[in-house]
N, CA, C and O atoms as a MOPAC input file, in Angstrom:
PM7 MOZYME 1SCF
protein

 N     -4.47700 1    32.35600 1    37.80300 1
 C     -3.79200 1    31.12600 1    37.46300 1
 C     -3.82000 1    30.19300 1    38.67000 1
 O     -3.29600 1    30.52800 1    39.73200 1
 N     -4.42600 1    29.03700 1    38.50400 1
 C     -4.59300 1    28.07000 1    39.58600 1
 C     -3.26200 1    27.66500 1    40.21000 1
 O     -3.12600 1    27.65600 1    41.43400 1
 N     -2.29000 1    27.33300 1    39.38300 1
 C     -1.02300 1    26.80300 1    39.88800 1
 C     -0.20200 1    27.87400 1    40.59500 1
 O      0.48800 1    27.58300 1    41.57200 1
 N     -0.27000 1    29.09500 1    40.11500 1
 C      0.42800 1    30.19600 1    40.78400 1
 C     -0.22200 1    30.46100 1    42.14600 1
 O      0.47200 1    30.67800 1    43.13900 1
 N     -1.53800 1    30.44100 1    42.18400 1
 C     -2.25200 1    30.64200 1    43.44600 1
 C     -1.93100 1    29.52100 1    44.43200 1
 O     -1.69700 1    29.78500 1    45.61100 1
 N     -1.91600 1    28.27700 1    43.96400 1
 C     -1.57100 1    27.14400 1    44.82700 1
 C     -0.16400 1    27.30900 1    45.38100 1
 O      0.07100 1    27.06800 1    46.56500 1
 N      0.76600 1    27.71800 1    44.53700 1
 C      2.14700 1    27.94300 1    44.97400 1
 C      2.21300 1    29.02400 1    46.05200 1
 O      2.95300 1    28.88100 1    47.02500 1
 N      1.45100 1    30.09800 1    45.88800 1
 C      1.43700 1    31.17600 1    46.87800 1
 C      0.85100 1    30.69200 1    48.20200 1
 O      1.38200 1    31.01000 1    49.26600 1
 N     -0.22300 1    29.93800 1    48.14600 1
 C     -0.84800 1    29.40500 1    49.36500 1
 C      0.12400 1    28.47000 1    50.08000 1
 O      0.28200 1    28.55900 1    51.29700 1
 N      0.77500 1    27.57900 1    49.33900 1
 C      1.72500 1    26.65000 1    49.94500 1
 C      2.93700 1    27.37500 1    50.50500 1
 O      3.48600 1    26.97100 1    51.53000 1
 N      3.35100 1    28.43000 1    49.84600 1
 C      4.48700 1    29.21800 1    50.33000 1
 C      4.15500 1    29.87900 1    51.66700 1
 O      5.00200 1    29.96600 1    52.55500 1
 N      2.92800 1    30.33600 1    51.79600 1
 C      2.52400 1    31.02800 1    53.02400 1
 C      2.14700 1    30.05700 1    54.14400 1
 O      2.50300 1    30.28000 1    55.30100 1
 N      1.43000 1    28.98200 1    53.81000 1
 C      0.87700 1    28.09400 1    54.83500 1
 C      1.52000 1    26.71400 1    54.89700 1
 O      1.24900 1    25.95800 1    55.83000 1
 N      2.35900 1    26.36900 1    53.93600 1
 C      3.03600 1    25.07600 1    53.94800 1
 C      2.58500 1    24.16400 1    52.82800 1
 O      1.51100 1    24.33200 1    52.25100 1
 N      3.42700 1    23.20200 1    52.53900 1
 C      3.19400 1    22.28800 1    51.41600 1
 C      1.98800 1    21.38300 1    51.63100 1
 O      1.50000 1    20.78200 1    50.67400 1
 N      1.50100 1    21.27200 1    52.84800 1
 C      0.35300 1    20.41100 1    53.11900 1
 C     -0.97300 1    21.05400 1    52.73200 1
 O     -2.02800 1    20.46600 1    52.96800 1
 N     -0.94400 1    22.22900 1    52.15200 1
 C     -2.15300 1    22.82500 1    51.57900 1
 C     -2.33200 1    22.17600 1    50.21400 1
 O     -1.61600 1    22.49500 1    49.26500 1
 N     -3.27900 1    21.27800 1    50.12700 1
 C     -3.45600 1    20.46700 1    48.93000 1
 C     -4.86300 1    20.69900 1    48.38900 1
 O     -5.83300 1    20.68200 1    49.14700 1
 N     -4.97500 1    20.91400 1    47.08400 1
 C     -6.30800 1    21.14900 1    46.51800 1
 C     -7.16200 1    19.88700 1    46.55300 1
 O     -6.64900 1    18.76800 1    46.52900 1
 N     -8.45700 1    20.08900 1    46.61000 1
 C     -9.40800 1    18.98800 1    46.51300 1
 C     -9.94800 1    18.86700 1    45.09600 1
 O    -10.56500 1    17.86400 1    44.73900 1
 N     -9.71000 1    19.90300 1    44.29200 1
 C    -10.16100 1    19.92000 1    42.90500 1
 C     -9.09100 1    20.54600 1    42.03000 1
 O     -8.33200 1    21.40500 1    42.47800 1
 N     -9.03500 1    20.11200 1    40.78300 1
 C     -8.14900 1    20.69100 1    39.78000 1
 C     -9.00600 1    21.25900 1    38.65800 1
 O    -10.03000 1    20.67300 1    38.30600 1
 N     -8.60600 1    22.38300 1    38.09500 1
 C     -9.37400 1    22.93000 1    36.97500 1
 C     -9.09500 1    22.16100 1    35.68500 1
 O     -8.00100 1    21.63800 1    35.47600 1
 N    -10.09400 1    22.10800 1    34.84300 1
 C     -9.91900 1    21.59900 1    33.48400 1
 C     -9.97800 1    22.82500 1    32.58700 1
 O    -11.05100 1    23.37900 1    32.34700 1
 N     -8.83500 1    23.24000 1    32.10000 1
 C     -8.75400 1    24.46400 1    31.30900 1
 C     -8.62800 1    25.67800 1    32.20500 1
 O     -8.64400 1    25.57300 1    33.43100 1
 N     -8.50100 1    26.83600 1    31.56900 1
 C     -8.36900 1    28.09500 1    32.30800 1
 C     -8.95000 1    29.23400 1    31.47400 1
 O     -9.01300 1    29.16500 1    30.24700 1
 N     -9.36300 1    30.26100 1    32.16300 1
 C     -9.89800 1    31.47300 1    31.53200 1
 C    -11.00400 1    31.11500 1    30.53700 1
 O    -11.97200 1    30.45000 1    30.90600 1
 N    -10.87200 1    31.54600 1    29.28700 1
 C    -11.90600 1    31.27900 1    28.27800 1
 C    -12.02100 1    29.79900 1    27.92600 1
 O    -13.03400 1    29.36800 1    27.37600 1
 N    -10.98800 1    29.02000 1    28.24000 1
 C    -10.96600 1    27.59600 1    27.93100 1
 C    -11.40000 1    26.73300 1    29.12700 1
 O    -11.30700 1    25.50700 1    29.06600 1
 N    -11.87200 1    27.36200 1    30.21400 1
 C    -12.28800 1    26.60200 1    31.39400 1
 C    -13.47500 1    25.71900 1    31.02700 1
 O    -14.47000 1    26.19300 1    30.47700 1
 N    -13.35600 1    24.42000 1    31.34000 1
 C    -14.40900 1    23.46600 1    30.98300 1
 C    -15.06800 1    22.81100 1    32.18700 1
 O    -16.21200 1    22.36500 1    32.10500 1
 N    -14.34100 1    22.75200 1    33.32000 1
 C    -14.88200 1    22.08900 1    34.49800 1
 C    -13.78400 1    21.79400 1    35.49700 1
 O    -12.73900 1    22.44400 1    35.50700 1
 N    -14.03800 1    20.79600 1    36.34400 1
 C    -13.07400 1    20.46000 1    37.39900 1
 C    -12.87500 1    18.95400 1    37.49300 1
 O    -13.71300 1    18.16300 1    37.05900 1
 N    -11.73400 1    18.58600 1    38.07600 1
 C    -11.47700 1    17.20600 1    38.48200 1
 C    -11.60900 1    17.18700 1    39.99800 1
 O    -10.92200 1    17.94000 1    40.68800 1
 N    -12.47900 1    16.34200 1    40.51900 1
 C    -12.67100 1    16.19400 1    41.95600 1
 C    -11.70900 1    15.11000 1    42.43500 1
 O    -11.82800 1    13.95000 1    42.04200 1
 N    -10.75800 1    15.49000 1    43.28300 1
 C     -9.74300 1    14.54500 1    43.74800 1
 C    -10.27100 1    13.58700 1    44.81200 1
 O     -9.61600 1    12.59000 1    45.11400 1
 N    -11.42700 1    13.86600 1    45.37900 1
 C    -12.02700 1    12.94000 1    46.34400 1
 C    -12.71000 1    11.78500 1    45.63100 1
 O    -12.57500 1    10.63000 1    46.03600 1
 N    -13.44500 1    12.09900 1    44.56700 1
 C    -14.17000 1    11.06000 1    43.83300 1
 C    -13.39600 1    10.54200 1    42.62900 1
 O    -13.73800 1     9.50600 1    42.05900 1
 N    -12.34300 1    11.27500 1    42.24200 1
 C    -11.56300 1    10.98100 1    41.03600 1
 C    -12.47400 1    10.90000 1    39.81000 1
 O    -12.38100 1     9.98400 1    38.99300 1
 N    -13.34600 1    11.88000 1    39.71800 1
 C    -14.22200 1    12.07600 1    38.56000 1
 C    -14.06100 1    13.51700 1    38.10600 1
 O    -13.60400 1    14.37300 1    38.86300 1
 N    -14.44000 1    13.77300 1    36.86900 1
 C    -14.45100 1    15.15800 1    36.41400 1
 C    -15.90200 1    15.59500 1    36.26200 1
 O    -16.80600 1    14.77700 1    36.08700 1
 N    -16.09400 1    16.88400 1    36.33300 1
 C    -17.41200 1    17.48700 1    36.16800 1
 C    -17.24500 1    18.59000 1    35.14200 1
 O    -16.55500 1    19.58100 1    35.38100 1
 N    -17.88800 1    18.40800 1    33.99100 1
 C    -17.66800 1    19.27300 1    32.84300 1
 C    -18.98500 1    19.89300 1    32.40400 1
 O    -20.03000 1    19.24200 1    32.39900 1
 N    -18.90800 1    21.18100 1    32.03000 1
 C    -20.05400 1    21.87000 1    31.46100 1
 C    -20.90500 1    22.56600 1    32.49500 1
 O    -20.62700 1    22.54000 1    33.69400 1
 N    -21.96100 1    23.19200 1    31.98400 1
 C    -22.90900 1    23.89500 1    32.84000 1
 C    -24.30900 1    23.63000 1    32.29200 1
 O    -24.65000 1    24.14700 1    31.22800 1
 N    -25.11400 1    22.85500 1    32.97000 1
 C    -24.82700 1    22.24400 1    34.26400 1
 C    -23.76900 1    21.14400 1    34.13000 1
 O    -23.62700 1    20.51300 1    33.08200 1
 N    -23.04300 1    20.94100 1    35.21100 1
 C    -21.93000 1    19.98800 1    35.20800 1
 C    -22.43800 1    18.55800 1    35.05100 1
 O    -23.42800 1    18.15000 1    35.65900 1
 N    -21.72400 1    17.82000 1    34.21500 1
 C    -22.02300 1    16.40100 1    34.02900 1
 C    -20.79300 1    15.59800 1    34.43300 1
 O    -19.66700 1    15.92900 1    34.06200 1
 N    -21.02800 1    14.53600 1    35.20200 1
 C    -19.92800 1    13.67800 1    35.65500 1
 C    -19.32900 1    12.93100 1    34.46900 1
 O    -20.04200 1    12.44500 1    33.59200 1
 N    -17.99900 1    12.85300 1    34.46400 1
 C    -17.28800 1    12.15500 1    33.39400 1
 C    -15.98700 1    11.59300 1    33.95000 1
 O    -15.61100 1    11.87200 1    35.08800 1
 N    -15.31600 1    10.80900 1    33.14400 1
 C    -13.99300 1    10.32600 1    33.51800 1
 C    -13.00100 1    11.48200 1    33.43600 1
 O    -13.23400 1    12.45300 1    32.71600 1
 N    -11.90900 1    11.38000 1    34.16100 1
 C    -10.86600 1    12.40400 1    34.12600 1
 C    -10.22800 1    12.38700 1    32.74100 1
 O     -9.87400 1    11.32100 1    32.23900 1
 N    -10.07500 1    13.56400 1    32.11300 1
 C     -9.41600 1    13.60300 1    30.80500 1
 C     -8.01800 1    12.98800 1    30.88900 1
 O     -7.30600 1    13.17600 1    31.87600 1
 N     -7.63900 1    12.26200 1    29.85500 1
 C     -6.33500 1    11.59000 1    29.82600 1
 C     -5.19800 1    12.57400 1    30.05300 1
 O     -4.18800 1    12.22200 1    30.66300 1
 N     -5.34900 1    13.80200 1    29.57000 1
 C     -4.29300 1    14.80800 1    29.71200 1
 C     -4.07600 1    15.24100 1    31.15900 1
 O     -3.04000 1    15.82400 1    31.47900 1
 N     -5.04300 1    14.96300 1    32.04200 1
 C     -4.93300 1    15.34900 1    33.45400 1
 C     -4.80000 1    14.14900 1    34.39000 1
 O     -4.64800 1    14.32600 1    35.59900 1
 N     -4.85300 1    12.94600 1    33.85500 1
 C     -4.86700 1    11.74600 1    34.69700 1
 C     -3.63300 1    11.64800 1    35.59100 1
 O     -3.76900 1    11.40500 1    36.79000 1
 N     -2.44200 1    11.82800 1    35.04300 1
 C     -1.21000 1    11.70300 1    35.84100 1
 C     -1.15800 1    12.77100 1    36.92500 1
 O     -0.78800 1    12.48600 1    38.06400 1
 N     -1.52500 1    13.98900 1    36.57800 1
 C     -1.51700 1    15.07800 1    37.55500 1
 C     -2.55100 1    14.82800 1    38.65300 1
 O     -2.27200 1    15.05200 1    39.83100 1
 N     -3.73000 1    14.37000 1    38.27600 1
 C     -4.76800 1    14.06400 1    39.26300 1
 C     -4.29700 1    12.95500 1    40.19800 1
 O     -4.50500 1    13.04000 1    41.40900 1
 N     -3.67100 1    11.92500 1    39.65800 1
 C     -3.15300 1    10.83500 1    40.49500 1
 C     -2.09100 1    11.33900 1    41.46200 1
 O     -2.05400 1    10.91900 1    42.61900 1
 N     -1.23200 1    12.23300 1    41.00000 1
 C     -0.17700 1    12.79000 1    41.85100 1
 C     -0.76800 1    13.60300 1    43.00100 1
 O     -0.36700 1    13.43500 1    44.15300 1
 N     -1.71700 1    14.48100 1    42.69000 1
 C     -2.35700 1    15.27400 1    43.74200 1
 C     -3.16400 1    14.38300 1    44.67700 1
 O     -3.19800 1    14.62900 1    45.88300 1
 N     -3.81200 1    13.35700 1    44.14400 1
 C     -4.59500 1    12.43100 1    44.96700 1
 C     -3.67900 1    11.72100 1    45.97100 1
 O     -4.03100 1    11.57000 1    47.14100 1
 N     -2.50600 1    11.29000 1    45.50600 1
 C     -1.54800 1    10.61400 1    46.39100 1
 C     -1.09900 1    11.56100 1    47.50500 1
 O     -0.97300 1    11.14700 1    48.65800 1
 N     -0.85800 1    12.81900 1    47.16700 1
 C     -0.47000 1    13.80800 1    48.18600 1
 C     -1.59000 1    14.00500 1    49.19800 1
 O     -1.33300 1    14.16700 1    50.39100 1
 N     -2.82800 1    13.99100 1    48.72400 1
 C     -3.98400 1    14.13800 1    49.60600 1
 C     -4.07800 1    12.95600 1    50.56400 1
 O     -4.28900 1    13.14600 1    51.76200 1
 N     -3.92600 1    11.75400 1    50.05500 1
 C     -3.98100 1    10.55500 1    50.89800 1
 C     -2.85100 1    10.57400 1    51.92100 1
 O     -3.06400 1    10.23500 1    53.08500 1
 N     -1.64900 1    10.96800 1    51.49700 1
 C     -0.51200 1    11.06600 1    52.42400 1
 C     -0.80600 1    12.06300 1    53.53900 1
 O     -0.53400 1    11.79000 1    54.70800 1
 N     -1.35800 1    13.21400 1    53.17900 1
 C     -1.65300 1    14.24700 1    54.17500 1
 C     -2.67700 1    13.75000 1    55.18800 1
 O     -2.54500 1    14.00700 1    56.38500 1
 N     -3.69700 1    13.03900 1    54.71300 1
 C     -4.70600 1    12.49000 1    55.62300 1
 C     -4.07200 1    11.42900 1    56.51800 1
 O     -4.35200 1    11.37900 1    57.71600 1
 N     -3.22400 1    10.58600 1    55.94700 1
 C     -2.58300 1     9.51800 1    56.72300 1
 C     -1.72500 1    10.07300 1    57.84500 1
 O     -1.64200 1     9.47200 1    58.91600 1
 N     -1.08800 1    11.20900 1    57.61600 1
 C     -0.19100 1    11.78700 1    58.61700 1
 C     -0.91500 1    12.35200 1    59.83500 1
 O     -0.27100 1    12.75900 1    60.80100 1
 N     -2.22900 1    12.38100 1    59.80100 1
 C     -3.00700 1    12.90300 1    60.92500 1
 C     -2.90600 1    11.97700 1    62.13600 1
 O     -3.00500 1    12.43400 1    63.27500 1
 N     -2.71300 1    10.69700 1    61.90100 1
 C     -2.74800 1     9.71300 1    62.97500 1
 C     -1.64500 1     8.67800 1    62.74300 1
 O     -1.44800 1     8.22700 1    61.61500 1
 N     -0.93100 1     8.30100 1    63.79600 1
 C      0.16100 1     7.33300 1    63.67300 1
 C     -0.30500 1     5.99400 1    63.10500 1
 O      0.41300 1     5.36600 1    62.32700 1
 N     -1.50600 1     5.55600 1    63.49300 1
 C     -2.00400 1     4.27700 1    62.97900 1
 C     -2.30100 1     4.36500 1    61.48600 1
 O     -2.09100 1     3.40400 1    60.74600 1
 N     -2.79300 1     5.53100 1    61.04500 1
 C     -3.06100 1     5.69900 1    59.61900 1
 C     -1.76900 1     5.74200 1    58.81400 1
 O     -1.69200 1     5.14500 1    57.74000 1
 N     -0.74900 1     6.44200 1    59.32000 1
 C      0.52000 1     6.49800 1    58.58800 1
 C      1.13800 1     5.10500 1    58.51800 1
 O      1.75500 1     4.75400 1    57.51300 1
 N      0.97800 1     4.30700 1    59.57600 1
 C      1.49200 1     2.93300 1    59.54600 1
 C      0.77100 1     2.12100 1    58.46900 1
 O      1.40600 1     1.38600 1    57.71300 1
 N     -0.56200 1     2.25700 1    58.40100 1
 C     -1.32500 1     1.57100 1    57.35700 1
 C     -0.87800 1     2.02900 1    55.97500 1
 O     -0.72700 1     1.21900 1    55.06100 1
 N     -0.66700 1     3.33600 1    55.83000 1
 C     -0.24200 1     3.89000 1    54.54200 1
 C      1.10200 1     3.30600 1    54.12500 1
 O      1.26600 1     2.85300 1    52.99200 1
 N      2.06100 1     3.31900 1    55.04300 1
 C      3.40500 1     2.83300 1    54.73200 1
 C      3.42700 1     1.33500 1    54.45500 1
 O      4.26400 1     0.85600 1    53.69000 1
 N      2.50600 1     0.59000 1    55.07600 1
 C      2.42500 1    -0.85500 1    54.85500 1
 C      1.57400 1    -1.21500 1    53.64100 1
 O      1.46600 1    -2.38600 1    53.27700 1
 N      0.97100 1    -0.20200 1    53.01700 1
 C      0.12500 1    -0.46100 1    51.85400 1
 C     -1.22600 1    -1.04600 1    52.21100 1
 O     -1.89200 1    -1.64100 1    51.36300 1
 N     -1.64300 1    -0.88000 1    53.48200 1
 C     -2.90800 1    -1.45300 1    53.94500 1
 C     -4.05200 1    -0.45000 1    53.95400 1
 O     -5.12700 1    -0.75200 1    54.47300 1
 N     -3.84900 1     0.72100 1    53.39700 1
 C     -4.84600 1     1.77500 1    53.49500 1
 C     -5.76700 1     1.76100 1    52.28100 1
 O     -5.31700 1     1.58800 1    51.14800 1
 N     -7.05100 1     1.94300 1    52.52900 1
 C     -8.03700 1     2.07200 1    51.46400 1
 C     -7.95400 1     3.48700 1    50.90300 1
 O     -8.30900 1     4.44200 1    51.59400 1
 N     -7.49700 1     3.63700 1    49.67700 1
 C     -7.32500 1     4.96100 1    49.06800 1
 C     -8.59000 1     5.47500 1    48.39500 1
 O     -8.58400 1     6.58000 1    47.85300 1
 N     -9.66200 1     4.71500 1    48.41300 1
 C    -10.83100 1     5.12400 1    47.64800 1
 C    -11.54700 1     6.32400 1    48.24600 1
 O    -12.22900 1     7.04800 1    47.52100 1
 N    -11.41500 1     6.55500 1    49.53600 1
 C    -12.09000 1     7.68400 1    50.17900 1
 C    -11.15100 1     8.30200 1    51.20200 1
 O    -11.26800 1     8.00700 1    52.39100 1
 N    -10.21100 1     9.16400 1    50.76800 1
 C     -9.17200 1     9.64400 1    51.68700 1
 C     -9.68600 1    10.36400 1    52.92100 1
 O     -9.12100 1    10.17700 1    53.99900 1
 N    -10.71000 1    11.16400 1    52.82000 1
 C    -11.20300 1    11.88400 1    53.99500 1
 C    -11.82500 1    10.90400 1    54.98100 1
 O    -11.74100 1    11.11100 1    56.19200 1
 N    -12.44400 1     9.84700 1    54.48400 1
 C    -13.06400 1     8.86300 1    55.35900 1
 C    -12.02900 1     7.99300 1    56.06400 1
 O    -12.37400 1     7.25700 1    56.98900 1
 N    -10.76400 1     8.06400 1    55.64400 1
 C     -9.71900 1     7.26500 1    56.28700 1
 C     -9.60200 1     7.59000 1    57.76400 1
 O     -9.24200 1     6.72800 1    58.56500 1
 N     -9.90200 1     8.82100 1    58.12500 1
 C     -9.80500 1     9.21900 1    59.52500 1
 C    -10.78600 1     8.43100 1    60.37600 1
 O    -10.54500 1     8.23400 1    61.56700 1
 N    -11.88200 1     7.97700 1    59.79200 1
 C    -12.89100 1     7.22400 1    60.53100 1
 C    -12.52200 1     5.76000 1    60.71100 1
 O    -13.17300 1     5.04900 1    61.47700 1
 N    -11.47500 1     5.29300 1    60.00800 1
 C    -11.08400 1     3.88800 1    60.13000 1
 C    -10.64800 1     3.53400 1    61.54500 1
 O    -10.69200 1     2.37000 1    61.94200 1
 N    -10.23000 1     4.53500 1    62.30000 1
 C     -9.77400 1     4.28100 1    63.66400 1
 C    -10.89600 1     4.37700 1    64.68000 1
 O    -10.67000 1     4.25400 1    65.88400 1
 N    -12.10300 1     4.59500 1    64.19100 1
 C    -13.26300 1     4.63400 1    65.06600 1
 C    -13.37800 1     5.92700 1    65.72700 1
 O    -14.30500 1     6.14200 1    66.50800 1

């Protein structure tokens, strides 16, 4: 179970352990993943890029926001940009490069 495993990891290592992908379905119903970096889903085998299913959109947005917050907290200038609403959220990992 993805969510139980995530809870165990966060319990052991802290709440800042944030997934980069979310599953679409589970077990026999597994269909693919939502990539929180690109905010796209990849469904099937071979995987085909698609929009995030509506049923996962709110959850994906919530995890994406947590990911951006975690990246912003790496540097005081980034957290200031985040708090002021001046941060480009389109590529959270690349935010670290904004400071040169």
